[in-house]
Coordinates of C-alpha atoms in Angstrom, one line a residue:
M258 CA -27.5 79.4 43.5
S259 CA -31.2 80.7 42.5
R260 CA -29.2 80.3 38.8
L261 CA -28.2 76.7 39.8
R262 CA -31.5 75.6 40.5
P263 CA -33.5 75.9 36.8
I264 CA -30.3 74.2 35.3
L265 CA -31.0 71.4 37.8
A266 CA -34.4 70.7 36.9
A267 CA -33.9 71.3 33.6
A268 CA -31.4 68.5 33.6
A269 CA -33.9 65.9 35.3
L270 CA -36.2 66.6 32.1
A271 CA -33.3 66.3 29.9
V272 CA -32.6 62.9 31.4
T273 CA -35.4 61.4 29.6
A274 CA -35.7 63.9 26.5
A275 CA -32.0 64.3 25.2
I276 CA -30.8 62.1 22.5
A277 CA -27.0 62.1 21.8
Q278 CA -25.4 62.1 19.1
P279 CA -23.1 58.9 17.5
L280 CA -19.3 59.2 18.1
P281 CA -17.3 59.7 14.9
S282 CA -16.3 56.2 13.9
A283 CA -12.8 56.5 14.4
V284 CA -12.8 56.6 18.1
A285 CA -15.8 54.7 18.8
D286 CA -17.6 51.4 18.9
T287 CA -20.8 51.5 17.3
T288 CA -22.5 49.8 20.3
D289 CA -21.5 52.6 22.5
V290 CA -24.4 54.2 23.9
S291 CA -23.7 57.8 25.0
P292 CA -25.3 59.2 28.0
P293 CA -28.1 61.9 27.7
G294 CA -26.5 65.4 26.5
A295 CA -23.4 64.0 25.2
N296 CA -21.5 63.6 22.2
D297 CA -22.9 65.8 19.9
W298 CA -20.2 66.3 17.8
S299 CA -21.8 69.1 15.8
C300 CA -21.8 71.0 19.0
R301 CA -19.7 74.5 18.9
P302 CA -18.2 76.0 22.2
S303 CA -20.2 79.5 23.0
A304 CA -18.1 82.3 24.3
E305 CA -19.2 81.5 27.6
H306 CA -18.1 77.9 28.0
P307 CA -15.0 77.7 25.5
D308 CA -14.0 74.4 26.7
P309 CA -15.7 71.3 26.2
V310 CA -16.4 69.1 28.8
V311 CA -15.1 65.4 28.7
L312 CA -16.5 62.5 31.0
V313 CA -14.6 60.0 32.1
H314 CA -16.2 57.2 34.2
G315 CA -14.5 55.0 36.6
T316 CA -13.5 51.3 36.8
F317 CA -16.1 48.6 36.2
E318 CA -18.3 51.4 34.7
T319 CA -19.6 52.8 31.0
M320 CA -20.0 56.4 30.3
A321 CA -24.3 55.7 30.1
K322 CA -24.2 54.2 33.4
N323 CA -21.5 56.8 34.9
W324 CA -23.1 59.8 33.5
P325 CA -26.9 59.8 33.4
T326 CA -27.6 62.8 35.2
L327 CA -24.4 65.1 35.3
S328 CA -24.3 64.9 31.6
P329 CA -27.4 66.6 31.1
T330 CA -26.9 68.9 33.4
L331 CA -23.9 70.2 31.8
K332 CA -25.5 70.5 28.8
S333 CA -28.8 72.3 30.1
A334 CA -26.1 74.6 31.3
G335 CA -24.6 75.6 28.2
Y336 CA -21.4 73.2 27.6
C337 CA -20.5 71.0 24.7
V338 CA -20.5 67.7 26.9
F339 CA -18.6 64.3 25.6
A340 CA -17.7 61.1 27.1
L341 CA -16.0 57.7 26.5
N342 CA -16.2 54.1 26.8
Y343 CA -12.0 52.8 27.5
G344 CA -10.1 50.3 29.0
G345 CA -12.5 47.7 28.9
N346 CA -15.1 48.9 31.3
A347 CA -11.8 50.9 32.9
M348 CA -10.2 47.5 33.8
G349 CA -7.3 47.6 31.7
P350 CA -3.9 49.0 32.5
I351 CA -4.4 52.5 33.5
A352 CA -1.3 54.1 31.0
E353 CA -3.3 52.6 28.3
S354 CA -6.8 54.4 29.1
A355 CA -4.9 57.2 29.0
E356 CA -3.7 56.9 25.4
E357 CA -7.4 56.1 24.6
L358 CA -8.3 59.8 26.3
D359 CA -5.2 61.5 24.6
S360 CA -7.0 59.9 21.6
F361 CA -10.7 61.1 22.2
V362 CA -9.7 64.2 23.7
G363 CA -7.9 64.9 20.0
A364 CA -10.8 64.0 18.3
V365 CA -12.9 66.8 20.4
L366 CA -10.8 69.4 20.0
G367 CA -10.9 68.6 16.5
A368 CA -14.3 68.7 16.4
T369 CA -15.3 71.9 18.3
G370 CA -12.4 73.8 17.2
A371 CA -11.7 74.5 21.1
R372 CA -7.9 74.7 22.3
K373 CA -8.5 73.2 25.8
V374 CA -10.8 70.6 27.3
D375 CA -12.2 70.5 30.8
L376 CA -12.0 67.1 32.1
V377 CA -14.4 65.6 34.9
G378 CA -13.9 61.9 36.0
H379 CA -15.5 59.8 38.6
S380 CA -13.0 57.4 40.9
Q381 CA -10.7 56.0 38.5
G382 CA -11.7 58.8 35.7
G383 CA -10.8 61.4 38.2
M384 CA -7.4 59.7 38.7
M385 CA -6.0 58.4 35.3
P386 CA -6.5 61.7 33.5
R387 CA -3.5 63.0 35.6
Y388 CA -1.3 60.3 33.7
Y389 CA -2.5 61.8 30.5
I390 CA -1.7 65.4 31.7
K391 CA 1.6 64.2 33.1
N392 CA 3.1 61.8 30.7
L393 CA 0.9 62.6 27.6
G394 CA 1.2 66.0 26.7
G395 CA -2.4 66.7 28.2
A396 CA -1.1 69.4 30.3
T397 CA -1.2 71.6 27.5
R398 CA -4.9 70.6 26.3
V399 CA -6.5 70.4 29.9
D400 CA -7.8 73.7 31.5
D401 CA -9.5 71.8 34.1
L402 CA -9.6 68.6 35.9
L403 CA -12.1 67.8 38.2
G404 CA -12.2 64.6 39.9
I405 CA -15.8 63.3 42.0
V406 CA -13.9 60.7 44.5
P407 CA -11.0 59.9 42.4
S408 CA -8.6 57.1 43.4
N409 CA -5.4 59.6 43.6
H410 CA -3.6 57.8 46.1
G411 CA -5.2 54.5 45.9
T412 CA -7.4 52.5 48.0
D413 CA -6.4 50.4 51.4
G414 CA -9.2 48.3 50.8
V415 CA -10.1 45.7 48.1
I416 CA -11.4 46.7 45.2
P417 CA -14.0 43.3 44.6
L418 CA -14.8 42.6 40.7
P419 CA -18.2 42.2 39.9
D420 CA -17.9 38.6 39.5
G421 CA -16.3 37.9 42.7
S422 CA -12.7 36.9 40.8
E423 CA -9.1 38.1 41.5
N424 CA -8.0 41.6 40.8
S425 CA -5.1 40.0 38.7
A426 CA -7.7 40.0 36.2
C427 CA -8.1 43.5 36.5
P428 CA -5.2 45.3 35.8
A429 CA -6.2 48.9 36.7
C430 CA -7.4 47.6 40.3
D431 CA -4.1 46.2 41.5
E432 CA -2.8 49.8 40.1
Q433 CA -5.1 51.4 42.5
Q434 CA -4.4 50.1 45.7
A435 CA -2.5 52.3 47.6
G436 CA 1.5 52.2 47.4
S437 CA 1.2 50.4 44.0
Q438 CA 4.2 51.4 41.7
F439 CA 1.7 53.0 39.4
L440 CA 0.7 55.2 42.1
T441 CA 4.2 55.8 43.3
D442 CA 5.4 57.0 39.9
L443 CA 2.1 59.2 39.3
N444 CA 2.7 61.1 42.7
A445 CA 6.3 61.1 42.3
K446 CA 7.6 65.1 42.9
D447 CA 4.9 67.4 41.2
E448 CA 0.9 65.8 42.0
T449 CA -0.2 68.6 39.9
P450 CA 1.8 69.2 36.9
P451 CA 1.5 73.2 35.7
G452 CA -1.1 74.2 33.2
P453 CA -4.6 72.8 34.1
D454 CA -6.7 73.5 37.5
Y455 CA -7.3 70.7 39.8
T456 CA -10.6 70.3 42.0
V457 CA -11.2 67.0 44.0
V458 CA -14.7 66.5 45.4
T459 CA -14.7 63.4 48.3
T460 CA -17.4 62.5 50.9
R461 CA -16.7 61.3 54.1
Y462 CA -18.6 57.8 53.2
D463 CA -16.7 57.0 50.6
E464 CA -16.5 53.0 51.1
V465 CA -14.7 52.5 47.6
V466 CA -11.3 54.8 48.3
T467 CA -10.2 54.6 51.7
P468 CA -9.4 56.8 53.6
Y469 CA -11.6 59.0 51.7
T470 CA -8.6 61.6 52.0
S471 CA -6.5 59.6 49.6
A472 CA -8.2 61.3 47.0
F473 CA -6.9 64.9 47.7
L474 CA -3.9 66.2 46.0
E475 CA -1.1 68.6 47.0
G476 CA -0.5 71.9 45.5
S477 CA -0.9 75.5 45.6
A478 CA -4.0 76.8 46.7
R479 CA -4.1 78.7 43.2
E480 CA -4.6 75.7 41.3
V481 CA -5.5 73.0 43.6
T482 CA -8.8 72.7 45.8
N483 CA -9.9 69.8 47.7
V484 CA -13.6 69.3 48.7
T485 CA -15.3 67.7 51.4
L486 CA -18.9 67.7 51.0
Q487 CA -19.8 67.2 54.8
D488 CA -17.7 70.3 55.3
A489 CA -20.8 72.7 53.8
C490 CA -23.7 69.9 53.7
P491 CA -23.0 68.2 56.9
L492 CA -26.0 65.9 56.5
N493 CA -25.2 64.6 53.1
T494 CA -24.4 60.8 53.1
I495 CA -23.5 60.2 49.1
E496 CA -21.1 57.3 49.0
H497 CA -18.9 56.1 45.9
D498 CA -20.7 54.9 43.9
Q499 CA -23.5 57.2 43.2
A500 CA -21.2 60.6 43.8
P501 CA -21.9 61.5 40.2
N502 CA -25.5 62.2 40.6
D503 CA -25.2 64.0 43.6
P504 CA -27.1 67.5 43.3
V505 CA -24.8 68.8 45.8
V506 CA -21.7 67.5 43.7
H507 CA -23.4 69.1 40.5
Q508 CA -23.0 72.3 42.0
W509 CA -19.7 71.7 43.2
V510 CA -19.0 70.7 39.3
L511 CA -20.9 74.0 37.5
H512 CA -18.7 76.4 40.2
A513 CA -15.2 75.1 39.4
L514 CA -15.9 75.0 35.6
E515 CA -17.3 78.3 35.8
R516 CA -14.7 80.3 37.5
T517 CA -10.8 81.0 36.6
G518 CA -8.9 78.7 38.7
P519 CA -9.9 75.5 40.9
A520 CA -12.8 75.6 43.0
D521 CA -13.4 78.5 45.5
P522 CA -13.2 76.6 48.7
A523 CA -15.6 78.9 50.6
F524 CA -17.9 78.4 47.8
R525 CA -21.4 77.1 49.5
P526 CA -23.8 74.9 47.6
S527 CA -27.3 74.3 48.6
C528 CA -27.9 71.5 50.7
V529 CA -31.4 71.0 50.0
V530 CA -32.3 70.2 46.1

């Protein structure tokens, strides 16, 4: 844990100091703004961290808004970090967003020379990559999928649009309702296709993905770990939107990425950082 504290401290400084490099024109809109530490296309993975990390934002989000603290944390830990915007603030059909992720991962692998990437996603960004893994060949290109409060089985509540309009203006919102045809198909048979390791980090205070246990994935302990933050840190009250900025979540992310297999359920982060 002492090793994590300087990483987190360095990340706080990197939030204001890091300057990200532009994305290749073939895969990005020139108006995209990268989070600190992400999208340096000259980065070459080290032997210690051979897999680049791709950050996948959630519904209504952008990469800059979703990853201002986790991106520099990972960069300071020695990872090549990449992030993308997709799906019109992730409101478009999820299958089409997965195709965008497929193209982006291909660009990252081509630029870095890596064989696989690690995916870290928030909300829809933790669930959508499972479509890429299951249906678009991602199982051979992803080493770890780490979902932060992911909508793996949808929500039994209503996903309100920012302007208060109906979900029909947001196909991805409709598809993230519990029991939707999209989620029924995604979760049919094997929820965790072989290849990647899967880690889910959720919070009992999630007010968007409800119940919070709908984030959990089924699979063997060798390939799947489901984490509830309050099991180790009972006083942690982080909710859905800010979960990617929580220092305890950062510790789980670093832990999962640094080991072979999914996160160790016995890992105990520092609850005071």
